[in-house]
Short mmCIF file of C-alpha atoms in Angstrom, two decimals:
data_model
loop_
_atom_site.label_atom_id
_atom_site.label_comp_id
_atom_site.label_asym_id
_atom_site.label_seq_id
_atom_site.Cartn_x
_atom_site.Cartn_y
_atom_site.Cartn_z
CA MET A 248 0.00 0.00 0.00
CA THR A 249 1.04 3.61 -0.62
CA ASP A 250 2.43 5.48 2.37
CA ALA A 251 -0.47 7.58 3.66
CA GLN A 252 1.75 9.96 5.67
CA GLY A 253 0.57 13.52 5.21
CA ARG A 254 -1.99 12.85 2.51
CA THR A 255 -5.78 12.95 2.41
CA PRO A 256 -8.11 10.32 0.95
CA ALA A 257 -8.59 10.72 -2.79
CA ARG A 258 -11.21 13.27 -3.71
CA ARG A 259 -14.31 11.39 -4.83
CA ILE A 260 -17.73 12.20 -6.22
CA PHE A 261 -20.63 10.49 -4.48
CA GLY A 262 -24.39 10.82 -4.36
CA VAL A 263 -27.58 9.15 -3.18
CA GLU A 264 -30.78 8.33 -5.08
CA THR A 265 -33.88 7.77 -2.94
CA GLU A 266 -37.19 6.31 -4.10
CA TYR A 267 -40.07 7.38 -1.88
CA GLY A 268 -43.14 5.38 -0.96
CA LEU A 269 -46.39 7.14 -1.85
CA THR A 270 -49.91 6.64 -0.54
CA CYS A 271 -53.12 8.63 -0.36
CA ALA A 272 -54.97 7.83 2.87
CA SER A 273 -58.66 8.55 3.30
CA THR A 274 -59.44 11.38 5.69
CA THR A 275 -62.89 9.89 6.40
CA GLY A 276 -61.81 6.35 7.21
CA GLY A 277 -63.06 4.91 3.95
CA VAL A 278 -61.37 3.57 0.84
CA PRO A 279 -58.33 5.62 -0.27
CA PRO A 280 -59.66 8.12 -2.83
CA LEU A 281 -56.58 7.99 -5.08
CA ASP A 282 -54.38 5.10 -6.18
CA ALA A 283 -50.61 5.56 -6.36
CA ASP A 284 -50.65 6.62 -10.02
CA HIS A 285 -53.21 9.39 -9.53
CA ALA A 286 -51.59 10.48 -6.26
CA ALA A 287 -48.27 10.79 -8.10
CA ARG A 288 -49.90 12.98 -10.74
CA GLU A 289 -51.28 15.27 -8.05
CA LEU A 290 -47.90 15.36 -6.31
CA PHE A 291 -45.96 16.26 -9.44
CA ALA A 292 -48.52 18.69 -10.90
CA PRO A 293 -46.44 21.78 -9.93
CA VAL A 294 -43.29 20.17 -11.36
CA VAL A 295 -45.00 19.43 -14.67
CA GLU A 296 -46.56 22.91 -14.79
CA ARG A 297 -43.10 24.48 -14.44
CA GLY A 298 -41.06 22.15 -16.62
CA ARG A 299 -43.68 20.37 -18.79
CA THR A 300 -42.23 17.06 -17.59
CA SER A 301 -42.06 14.96 -14.43
CA ASN A 302 -38.29 14.53 -14.88
CA VAL A 303 -36.40 17.71 -14.00
CA PHE A 304 -33.07 18.91 -12.71
CA THR A 305 -33.29 21.49 -9.95
CA ARG A 306 -31.54 24.79 -9.32
CA ALA A 307 -29.25 22.86 -6.97
CA GLY A 308 -28.22 20.45 -9.73
CA ALA A 309 -30.21 17.55 -8.26
CA ARG A 310 -32.67 15.37 -10.16
CA LEU A 311 -36.36 15.12 -9.22
CA TYR A 312 -38.54 12.68 -11.13
CA LEU A 313 -41.19 9.97 -11.15
CA ASP A 314 -39.66 6.52 -11.47
CA VAL A 315 -41.28 3.29 -12.67
CA GLY A 316 -44.20 2.28 -10.47
CA SER A 317 -45.19 5.86 -9.55
CA HIS A 318 -42.28 6.20 -7.14
CA PRO A 319 -41.17 9.80 -6.60
CA GLU A 320 -37.38 9.86 -6.65
CA PHE A 321 -34.77 12.41 -5.65
CA ALA A 322 -31.13 12.06 -6.69
CA THR A 323 -28.70 14.38 -4.95
CA ALA A 324 -26.36 16.50 -7.00
CA GLU A 325 -22.73 15.40 -7.24
CA CYS A 326 -21.00 15.87 -3.88
CA ASP A 327 -17.39 15.47 -2.82
CA ARG A 328 -17.90 16.54 0.79
CA LEU A 329 -19.96 14.64 3.33
CA GLU A 330 -21.56 17.81 4.67
CA ASP A 331 -22.88 18.60 1.19
CA LEU A 332 -24.24 15.08 0.79
CA LEU A 333 -26.11 15.23 4.12
CA ALA A 334 -27.56 18.63 3.23
CA GLN A 335 -28.57 17.47 -0.26
CA ASP A 336 -30.17 14.28 1.02
CA ARG A 337 -32.19 16.21 3.59
CA ALA A 338 -33.06 18.77 0.87
CA GLY A 339 -34.66 15.88 -0.99
CA GLU A 340 -36.87 15.15 2.03
CA LEU A 341 -37.85 18.82 2.29
CA THR A 342 -38.60 18.99 -1.44
CA MET A 343 -40.87 15.96 -1.22
CA ALA A 344 -42.56 17.33 1.91
CA ASP A 345 -43.22 20.66 0.17
CA LEU A 346 -44.76 18.85 -2.81
CA ALA A 347 -46.99 16.83 -0.47
CA VAL A 348 -48.18 19.97 1.34
CA THR A 349 -49.09 21.61 -1.98
CA ALA A 350 -50.81 18.46 -3.25
CA ASN A 351 -52.87 18.14 -0.08
CA GLU A 352 -53.96 21.75 -0.35
CA ARG A 353 -55.11 21.04 -3.91
CA LEU A 354 -57.02 17.94 -2.78
CA ALA A 355 -58.71 19.89 0.00
CA ALA A 356 -59.70 22.65 -2.44
CA LYS A 357 -61.32 20.02 -4.68
CA ASP A 358 -63.05 18.35 -1.69
CA VAL A 359 -61.16 15.10 -2.25
CA PRO A 360 -61.25 13.23 1.10
CA GLY A 361 -57.64 12.13 1.03
CA ARG A 362 -54.20 13.03 2.29
CA ILE A 363 -50.97 12.19 0.45
CA HIS A 364 -48.11 10.75 2.49
CA LEU A 365 -44.51 10.35 1.31
CA LEU A 366 -42.47 7.70 3.07
CA LYS A 367 -38.70 7.47 3.02
CA ASN A 368 -38.70 3.70 3.44
CA ASN A 369 -38.28 0.56 1.31
CA LEU A 370 -41.54 -1.43 1.46
CA ASP A 371 -45.17 -0.69 0.67
CA ALA A 372 -48.24 -2.33 2.21
CA GLU A 373 -48.18 -5.11 -0.40
CA GLY A 374 -44.55 -5.94 0.32
CA THR A 375 -43.22 -4.40 -2.90
CA GLY A 376 -39.69 -3.12 -2.46
CA PHE A 377 -37.98 0.05 -3.67
CA GLY A 378 -34.54 1.30 -2.97
CA CYS A 379 -31.99 3.83 -1.87
CA HIS A 380 -29.00 3.75 -4.21
CA GLU A 381 -25.49 5.09 -3.70
CA ASN A 382 -23.09 6.17 -6.43
CA TYR A 383 -19.32 6.42 -6.09
CA LEU A 384 -16.97 7.65 -8.80
CA VAL A 385 -13.92 5.41 -9.18
CA ARG A 386 -10.89 5.45 -11.42
CA ARG A 387 -11.22 3.23 -14.47
CA ARG A 388 -8.83 0.28 -14.19
CA GLY A 389 -8.90 -3.29 -15.36
CA ASP A 390 -9.09 -4.94 -11.96
CA PHE A 391 -11.82 -2.73 -10.51
CA TRP A 392 -14.55 -5.38 -10.47
CA ASN A 393 -12.28 -7.76 -8.61
CA ASP A 394 -12.00 -5.12 -5.90
CA ALA A 395 -15.71 -4.30 -6.06
CA ARG A 396 -16.65 -7.93 -5.46
CA THR A 397 -14.53 -7.92 -2.31
CA LEU A 398 -16.84 -5.17 -0.99
CA VAL A 399 -19.83 -7.52 -1.08
CA PRO A 400 -19.18 -8.81 2.49
CA HIS A 401 -19.19 -5.22 3.74
CA LEU A 402 -22.50 -4.51 2.01
CA VAL A 403 -23.95 -7.74 3.39
CA THR A 404 -23.03 -6.99 7.00
CA ARG A 405 -23.12 -3.18 7.27
CA GLN A 406 -26.87 -3.42 7.95
CA VAL A 407 -26.00 -4.07 11.62
CA LEU A 408 -25.04 -0.38 11.57
CA VAL A 409 -26.99 1.39 8.83
CA GLY A 410 -30.12 -0.73 8.43
CA ALA A 411 -33.33 1.24 8.91
CA GLY A 412 -34.89 -1.41 11.15
CA HIS A 413 -38.00 -3.42 10.31
CA VAL A 414 -40.75 -5.37 12.03
CA LEU A 415 -40.85 -8.74 10.29
CA PRO A 416 -44.24 -10.49 10.52
CA PRO A 417 -44.41 -14.23 11.18
CA GLU A 418 -43.60 -16.28 8.10
CA PRO A 419 -46.48 -17.89 6.20
CA GLY A 420 -47.24 -21.25 7.76
CA ALA A 421 -45.76 -20.31 11.14
CA PRO A 422 -47.68 -21.63 14.16
CA ALA A 423 -50.57 -19.48 15.35
CA GLY A 424 -49.43 -16.89 17.84
CA SER A 425 -45.87 -16.69 16.48
CA PRO A 426 -44.54 -13.22 17.34
CA ALA A 427 -43.40 -10.55 14.94
CA ARG A 428 -39.67 -9.83 15.13
CA PHE A 429 -37.58 -6.70 14.88
CA VAL A 430 -34.74 -7.08 12.35
CA PHE A 431 -31.96 -4.81 11.09
CA SER A 432 -33.09 -4.04 7.55
CA GLN A 433 -36.10 -3.52 5.30
CA ARG A 434 -33.99 -4.08 2.22
CA ALA A 435 -31.98 -7.24 2.97
CA ASP A 436 -34.72 -9.78 2.25
CA GLN A 437 -35.41 -8.15 -1.14
CA MET A 438 -31.93 -8.69 -2.58
CA GLU A 439 -31.36 -11.53 -5.03
CA ASP A 440 -27.79 -11.35 -6.31
CA ALA A 441 -24.38 -10.04 -5.28
CA VAL A 442 -23.18 -8.35 -8.48
CA SER A 443 -25.25 -8.02 -11.66
CA SER A 444 -26.16 -5.67 -14.51
CA ALA A 445 -29.85 -6.00 -13.63
CA THR A 446 -31.71 -3.66 -11.27
CA THR A 447 -35.35 -4.78 -11.15
CA ARG A 448 -35.38 -8.27 -12.68
CA SER A 449 -32.72 -9.46 -10.23
CA ARG A 450 -31.84 -7.01 -7.48
CA PRO A 451 -28.07 -7.14 -6.86
CA LEU A 452 -26.06 -5.48 -4.12
CA ILE A 453 -23.86 -3.81 -6.76
CA ASN A 454 -25.10 -2.95 -10.24
CA THR A 455 -22.42 -3.34 -12.93
CA ARG A 456 -23.97 -1.17 -15.65
CA ASP A 457 -21.12 0.97 -17.01
CA GLU A 458 -22.66 4.43 -16.92
CA PRO A 459 -20.11 6.81 -15.40
CA HIS A 460 -21.81 10.15 -16.23
CA ALA A 461 -18.25 11.37 -16.79
CA ASP A 462 -15.27 10.83 -19.10
CA ALA A 463 -15.53 7.08 -19.65
CA GLU A 464 -11.81 6.77 -20.40
CA LEU A 465 -10.96 8.01 -16.92
CA TYR A 466 -13.84 7.00 -14.67
CA ARG A 467 -16.56 4.54 -13.97
CA ARG A 468 -19.35 4.52 -11.41
CA MET A 469 -19.94 2.01 -8.65
CA HIS A 470 -23.71 1.78 -8.25
CA VAL A 471 -24.70 0.30 -4.87
CA ILE A 472 -28.41 -0.55 -4.66
CA VAL A 473 -28.65 -2.53 -1.42
CA GLY A 474 -28.97 0.31 1.08
CA ASP A 475 -31.96 1.07 3.28
CA SER A 476 -33.46 4.55 3.07
CA ASN A 477 -32.28 6.42 6.14
CA ILE A 478 -33.96 9.09 8.24
CA ALA A 479 -31.11 9.47 10.76
CA GLN A 480 -28.29 11.58 9.36
CA GLY A 481 -25.80 9.45 11.28
CA SER A 482 -26.80 6.41 9.23
CA THR A 483 -26.26 8.26 5.94
CA LEU A 484 -22.95 9.67 7.17
CA LEU A 485 -21.75 6.21 8.18
CA LYS A 486 -23.02 4.50 5.03
CA VAL A 487 -21.35 6.85 2.57
CA GLY A 488 -18.34 7.94 4.62
CA VAL A 489 -17.22 4.37 5.29
CA MET A 490 -17.65 3.26 1.68
CA ASP A 491 -15.57 6.23 0.50
CA LEU A 492 -12.72 5.24 2.82
CA LEU A 493 -12.97 1.56 1.90
CA LEU A 494 -12.67 2.47 -1.78
CA ASP A 495 -9.62 4.59 -1.01
CA TYR A 496 -8.10 1.64 0.85
CA LEU A 497 -8.64 -0.65 -2.16
CA GLU A 498 -7.43 1.90 -4.71
CA GLU A 499 -4.20 2.31 -2.77
CA GLY A 500 -3.45 -1.41 -2.81
CA GLY A 501 -5.41 -2.76 0.15
CA SER A 502 -7.26 -6.05 -0.06
CA LEU A 503 -10.40 -7.56 1.41
CA ALA A 504 -10.22 -10.75 -0.66
CA ASP A 505 -9.55 -13.00 2.35
CA LEU A 506 -13.02 -12.14 3.71
CA THR A 507 -15.07 -13.26 0.69
CA LEU A 508 -18.36 -14.91 1.65
CA ALA A 509 -19.32 -18.35 0.35
CA ASN A 510 -23.01 -17.47 -0.02
CA PRO A 511 -23.70 -13.72 0.19
CA MET A 512 -27.47 -14.00 -0.29
CA ARG A 513 -27.87 -16.44 2.56
CA ALA A 514 -25.51 -14.32 4.66
CA ILE A 515 -27.47 -11.09 4.10
CA ARG A 516 -30.67 -12.71 5.35
CA ASP A 517 -28.99 -14.43 8.30
CA THR A 518 -27.34 -11.15 9.30
CA CYS A 519 -30.61 -9.24 9.02
CA HIS A 520 -32.51 -11.59 11.32
CA ASP A 521 -29.95 -11.84 14.14
CA LEU A 522 -29.81 -8.70 16.31
CA THR A 523 -26.83 -10.07 18.24
CA GLY A 524 -24.57 -9.80 15.18
CA THR A 525 -23.05 -13.17 16.04
CA VAL A 526 -24.63 -15.52 13.50
CA PRO A 527 -21.81 -17.55 11.85
CA LEU A 528 -21.28 -16.70 8.17
CA GLU A 529 -19.32 -19.07 5.96
CA LEU A 530 -16.33 -17.65 4.10
CA ALA A 531 -15.24 -18.88 0.68
CA ASP A 532 -12.17 -20.56 2.21
CA GLY A 533 -14.27 -22.61 4.63
CA ARG A 534 -13.78 -20.51 7.76
CA THR A 535 -16.69 -18.88 9.56
CA ILE A 536 -16.97 -15.32 10.81
CA THR A 537 -19.69 -13.27 12.49
CA PRO A 538 -21.04 -10.02 11.02
CA LEU A 539 -19.57 -8.14 13.98
CA ASP A 540 -16.13 -9.68 13.52
CA LEU A 541 -16.18 -9.05 9.78
CA GLN A 542 -17.10 -5.39 10.26
CA THR A 543 -14.51 -5.08 13.03
CA GLU A 544 -11.81 -6.38 10.67
CA HIS A 545 -12.85 -3.93 7.96
CA LEU A 546 -12.75 -1.10 10.50
CA ALA A 547 -9.27 -2.13 11.67
CA ARG A 548 -7.90 -2.08 8.12
CA VAL A 549 -9.42 1.32 7.36
CA ARG A 550 -8.14 2.75 10.63
CA ALA A 551 -4.62 1.51 9.84
CA HIS A 552 -4.90 2.91 6.31
CA THR A 553 -6.03 6.36 7.48
CA ALA A 554 -4.00 6.60 10.70
CA ALA A 555 -1.56 9.17 9.31
CA MET A 556 -4.07 10.89 7.01
CA ASP A 557 -5.59 14.31 7.37
CA LEU A 558 -9.29 13.41 7.61
CA THR A 559 -12.19 15.83 7.75
CA ALA A 560 -14.21 16.17 10.93
CA LEU A 561 -17.11 14.20 9.43
CA GLN A 562 -14.81 11.42 8.22
CA ARG A 563 -13.49 11.07 11.75
CA GLN A 564 -17.01 11.08 13.12
CA ALA A 565 -17.95 8.31 10.66
CA LEU A 566 -15.06 6.16 11.91
CA ASP A 567 -16.01 6.86 15.52
CA LEU A 568 -19.66 5.97 14.86
CA TRP A 569 -18.57 2.79 13.05
CA GLU A 570 -16.73 1.64 16.18
CA ARG A 571 -19.40 2.74 18.65
CA GLY A 572 -22.12 1.14 16.55
CA LEU A 573 -20.34 -2.21 16.59
CA ASP A 574 -19.79 -1.91 20.34
CA ALA A 575 -23.51 -1.23 20.86
CA VAL A 576 -24.53 -4.35 18.92
CA ARG A 577 -21.91 -6.44 20.70
CA ALA A 578 -23.17 -5.29 24.11
CA GLY A 579 -26.84 -5.64 23.17
CA ARG A 580 -27.31 -1.93 23.90
CA PRO A 581 -28.98 -0.24 20.91
CA GLN A 582 -29.73 2.71 23.18
CA ASP A 583 -26.04 3.65 23.03
CA VAL A 584 -26.42 4.76 19.38
CA ALA A 585 -30.18 5.39 19.27
CA THR A 586 -29.70 9.10 18.54
CA GLU A 587 -27.51 8.40 15.51
CA LEU A 588 -28.48 5.13 13.80
CA ASP A 589 -31.94 4.37 12.40
CA TRP A 590 -32.29 0.75 13.39
CA ALA A 591 -31.44 1.58 17.01
CA ALA A 592 -33.67 4.67 17.13
CA LYS A 593 -36.59 2.76 15.64
CA HIS A 594 -36.02 -0.26 17.89
CA GLN A 595 -36.14 1.97 20.96
CA LEU A 596 -39.23 3.83 19.71
CA LEU A 597 -41.25 0.73 18.87
CA THR A 598 -40.26 -1.53 21.75
CA ARG A 599 -40.85 1.15 24.37
CA TYR A 600 -44.29 1.91 22.94
CA ALA A 601 -45.13 -1.82 22.84
CA GLU A 602 -44.10 -2.19 26.49
CA ARG A 603 -46.15 0.83 27.62
CA ALA A 604 -49.21 -0.27 25.64
CA GLY A 605 -48.84 -3.92 26.57
CA VAL A 606 -48.97 -5.07 22.94
CA GLY A 607 -46.79 -7.07 20.58
CA LEU A 608 -44.84 -5.72 17.62
CA ASP A 609 -47.59 -6.97 15.31
CA ASP A 610 -50.10 -4.50 16.77
CA PRO A 611 -51.51 -2.05 14.16
CA ARG A 612 -50.43 0.88 16.31
CA ILE A 613 -46.82 -0.26 16.03
CA ALA A 614 -47.17 -0.38 12.24
CA ARG A 615 -48.53 3.17 12.19
CA LEU A 616 -45.71 4.36 14.44
CA ALA A 617 -43.13 2.74 12.16
CA LEU A 618 -44.67 4.48 9.13
CA ALA A 619 -44.66 7.81 10.98
CA TYR A 620 -40.91 7.37 11.55
CA HIS A 621 -40.41 7.34 7.76
CA ASP A 622 -43.05 9.98 6.87
CA VAL A 623 -41.27 13.12 5.64
CA SER A 624 -44.25 15.41 6.31
CA PRO A 625 -43.50 18.07 8.96
CA THR A 626 -46.91 17.40 10.56
CA ASP A 627 -47.26 13.63 10.19
CA GLY A 628 -43.62 12.54 10.39
CA LEU A 629 -41.59 12.03 13.55
CA ARG A 630 -38.16 13.18 12.37
CA LEU A 631 -38.56 16.85 13.30
CA LYS A 632 -40.08 15.97 16.67
CA LEU A 633 -37.31 13.48 17.48
CA GLU A 634 -34.56 15.89 16.43
CA GLY A 635 -36.20 18.74 18.32
CA ALA A 636 -36.32 16.62 21.46
CA GLY A 637 -32.67 15.62 21.09
CA LEU A 638 -33.62 12.00 20.30
CA LEU A 639 -32.08 12.14 16.80
CA ARG A 640 -28.79 13.91 16.20
CA ARG A 641 -28.39 16.46 13.42
CA PHE A 642 -25.01 16.51 11.71
CA VAL A 643 -26.19 19.21 9.25
CA ASP A 644 -28.91 21.58 10.39
CA ASP A 645 -32.16 22.28 8.57
CA ASP A 646 -31.05 25.78 7.52
CA ALA A 647 -28.25 24.21 5.48
CA ALA A 648 -30.64 21.60 4.12
CA ARG A 649 -33.24 24.19 3.14
CA ALA A 650 -30.52 26.22 1.39
CA ALA A 651 -29.43 23.06 -0.48
CA ILE A 652 -32.83 22.92 -2.22
CA THR A 653 -31.74 25.79 -4.47
CA THR A 654 -27.97 26.02 -3.93
CA PRO A 655 -25.70 23.42 -5.55
CA PRO A 656 -22.50 22.11 -3.97
CA ALA A 657 -19.80 24.67 -4.76
CA THR A 658 -16.98 22.18 -5.37
CA THR A 659 -18.36 19.90 -8.13
CA ARG A 660 -19.88 20.02 -11.61
CA ALA A 661 -23.28 20.50 -9.93
CA HIS A 662 -22.29 24.16 -9.46
CA LEU A 663 -22.16 24.63 -13.24
CA ARG A 664 -25.39 22.76 -13.91
CA GLY A 665 -27.29 24.47 -11.11
CA THR A 666 -26.09 27.93 -12.15
CA VAL A 667 -27.26 27.42 -15.75
CA ILE A 668 -30.60 25.93 -14.71
CA ALA A 669 -31.30 28.74 -12.27
CA ARG A 670 -30.52 31.42 -14.86
CA ALA A 671 -32.62 29.68 -17.50
CA GLU A 672 -35.56 29.53 -15.10
CA ASP A 673 -35.19 33.20 -14.17
CA LEU A 674 -35.06 34.23 -17.83
CA ARG A 675 -37.74 31.70 -18.86
CA ARG A 676 -35.45 30.09 -21.38
CA ASP A 677 -36.03 26.48 -22.40
CA LEU A 678 -33.09 24.31 -21.41
CA THR A 679 -32.46 20.57 -21.70
CA ALA A 680 -30.21 19.18 -18.97
CA ASP A 681 -28.97 15.82 -17.77
CA TRP A 682 -26.03 14.73 -15.62
CA VAL A 683 -23.49 15.59 -18.35
CA ASN A 684 -25.17 17.72 -21.02
CA LEU A 685 -26.63 21.21 -21.15
CA LYS A 686 -28.45 22.53 -24.21
CA LEU A 687 -30.37 25.75 -24.72
CA ASP A 688 -33.39 24.89 -26.85
CA ASP A 689 -33.13 27.85 -29.21
CA GLY A 690 -31.73 26.01 -32.22
CA ARG A 691 -28.67 28.24 -32.26
CA THR A 692 -26.37 27.00 -29.51
CA PRO A 693 -24.69 23.58 -29.45
CA ALA A 694 -24.99 21.21 -26.51
CA ILE A 695 -22.26 21.36 -23.89
CA ALA A 696 -20.90 18.09 -22.50
CA LEU A 697 -19.45 18.52 -18.99
CA ARG A 698 -17.42 15.33 -18.65
CA ASN A 699 -15.32 16.39 -15.67
CA PRO A 700 -17.48 16.00 -12.54
CA PHE A 701 -14.89 17.87 -10.47
CA ALA A 702 -14.93 21.02 -12.65
CA THR A 703 -16.50 24.18 -11.24
CA GLN A 704 -15.45 26.52 -14.05
CA ASP A 705 -15.94 26.20 -17.81
CA GLU A 706 -15.64 28.89 -20.49
CA ARG A 707 -18.39 27.22 -22.52
CA VAL A 708 -20.79 27.64 -19.60
CA ASP A 709 -19.82 31.31 -19.31
CA GLU A 710 -20.61 31.73 -23.01
CA LEU A 711 -23.93 29.94 -22.60
CA LEU A 712 -24.89 32.19 -19.71
CA ALA A 713 -23.97 35.25 -21.76
CA HIS A 714 -25.99 33.95 -24.71
CA MET A 715 -29.05 33.55 -22.49
CA GLU A 716 -28.92 37.26 -21.68
CA GLU A 717 -29.27 38.17 -25.37
CA PRO A 718 -32.82 39.05 -26.54
CA LEU A 719 -34.58 36.29 -28.44
CA GLU A 720 -34.93 36.89 -32.18
CA GLY A 721 -38.19 38.58 -33.02
CA PHE A 722 -38.78 39.64 -29.41
CA SER A 723 -38.50 43.21 -28.18
CA SER A 724 -37.84 43.89 -24.53
CA GLU A 725 -39.47 47.34 -24.92
CA LEU A 726 -43.08 47.65 -23.77
CA PRO A 727 -45.70 48.80 -26.29
CA THR A 728 -46.67 52.47 -26.18
CA GLY A 729 -49.22 53.19 -23.51
CA VAL A 730 -48.40 50.16 -21.34
#
């Protein structure tokens, strides 16, 4: 490995894509007045009115759109700092909450007896799953996928830290009276493969589709689709911060190959269902290891790799939370990290309520409480109340998150995209944008391809901004006489 003395981890682009659950509950106790498709149309009506499409890029450079299955989705802009990622992810929650408030006002004005709820979770009432995906920019090299496959054990077992928590009902055919169980993850039981090019037909932990959204000769993108959707900022910090450092460790010559699992899909389910973290997992070489021991070994290697590095405050907090989270599982004390990690916060919330009410985890009131934990509405959701009471820790405050709705990260390509989009909106100029390309729809200016995701300056963007200030042909900015 390269000597880390005096250096920082490699600068990396990362981002999170979150699919939201959507439902329209009756306000009169009857049948829901809108199905998911019609609720999604109501939700995205202001977006379509502004941009004539339900797939838009925002002034902050993020992407807001309706995905397959009427799932609202928010993809953060490109970030290279953890504080920007946390602010952008929370900005997505606030954006969705604002859309829900507007939609519910429209429903009330039309006397529709329903209320739209947006849930940052991974399962609907029918058991259909949807995801929270992470993207990490990596250098293009021939042996990358060998390294990526060695990250599978980390993705299998990290749920003991960053799982969102889930009440698992008794399995079909279980004896009458079998209790519901609290497990680490909503997402683990949905996964079907370790590494694959598929996303919906066969859900893998890592998607191999080569779509870097950057110069393909230099970069590729690691697309992780196994993560739970997180409410607690500590879970998001730990999830992304640790993966960034693990990738740096591998890129600098480290190896995790000796910890390859024999059967990752069996291991992810076994890990999910055992809150002690001590279920034995079989390694490819015939040894066994527990999820706690595997995560502890990964932590030890990253700590050794970064010992002499100049880490940011949030990177150090991620490493500290990694260690404290493992200690909490090992001691059977989720309360030790219940203000920072979702599964622990949710476990404490649900089990304490069940004890006070004298009910089991399968009680309908527990289900409603679990949904309220994931509801992003400021009135129906619990996140603001828990944070306000000091029961969930903020790593980035809501002022920064609210600003991130319209302000792109200043240190990545998102700054260029967001600046152009904002100016086009202000001037009412039609613009086509995606992750790489910008094109003013006037038939006179060529598309601009921004293939460097780290660039924050570009002469072509300056020229495009200047061109937008020019009057459109055939249009006079002077008012008619008498107006």
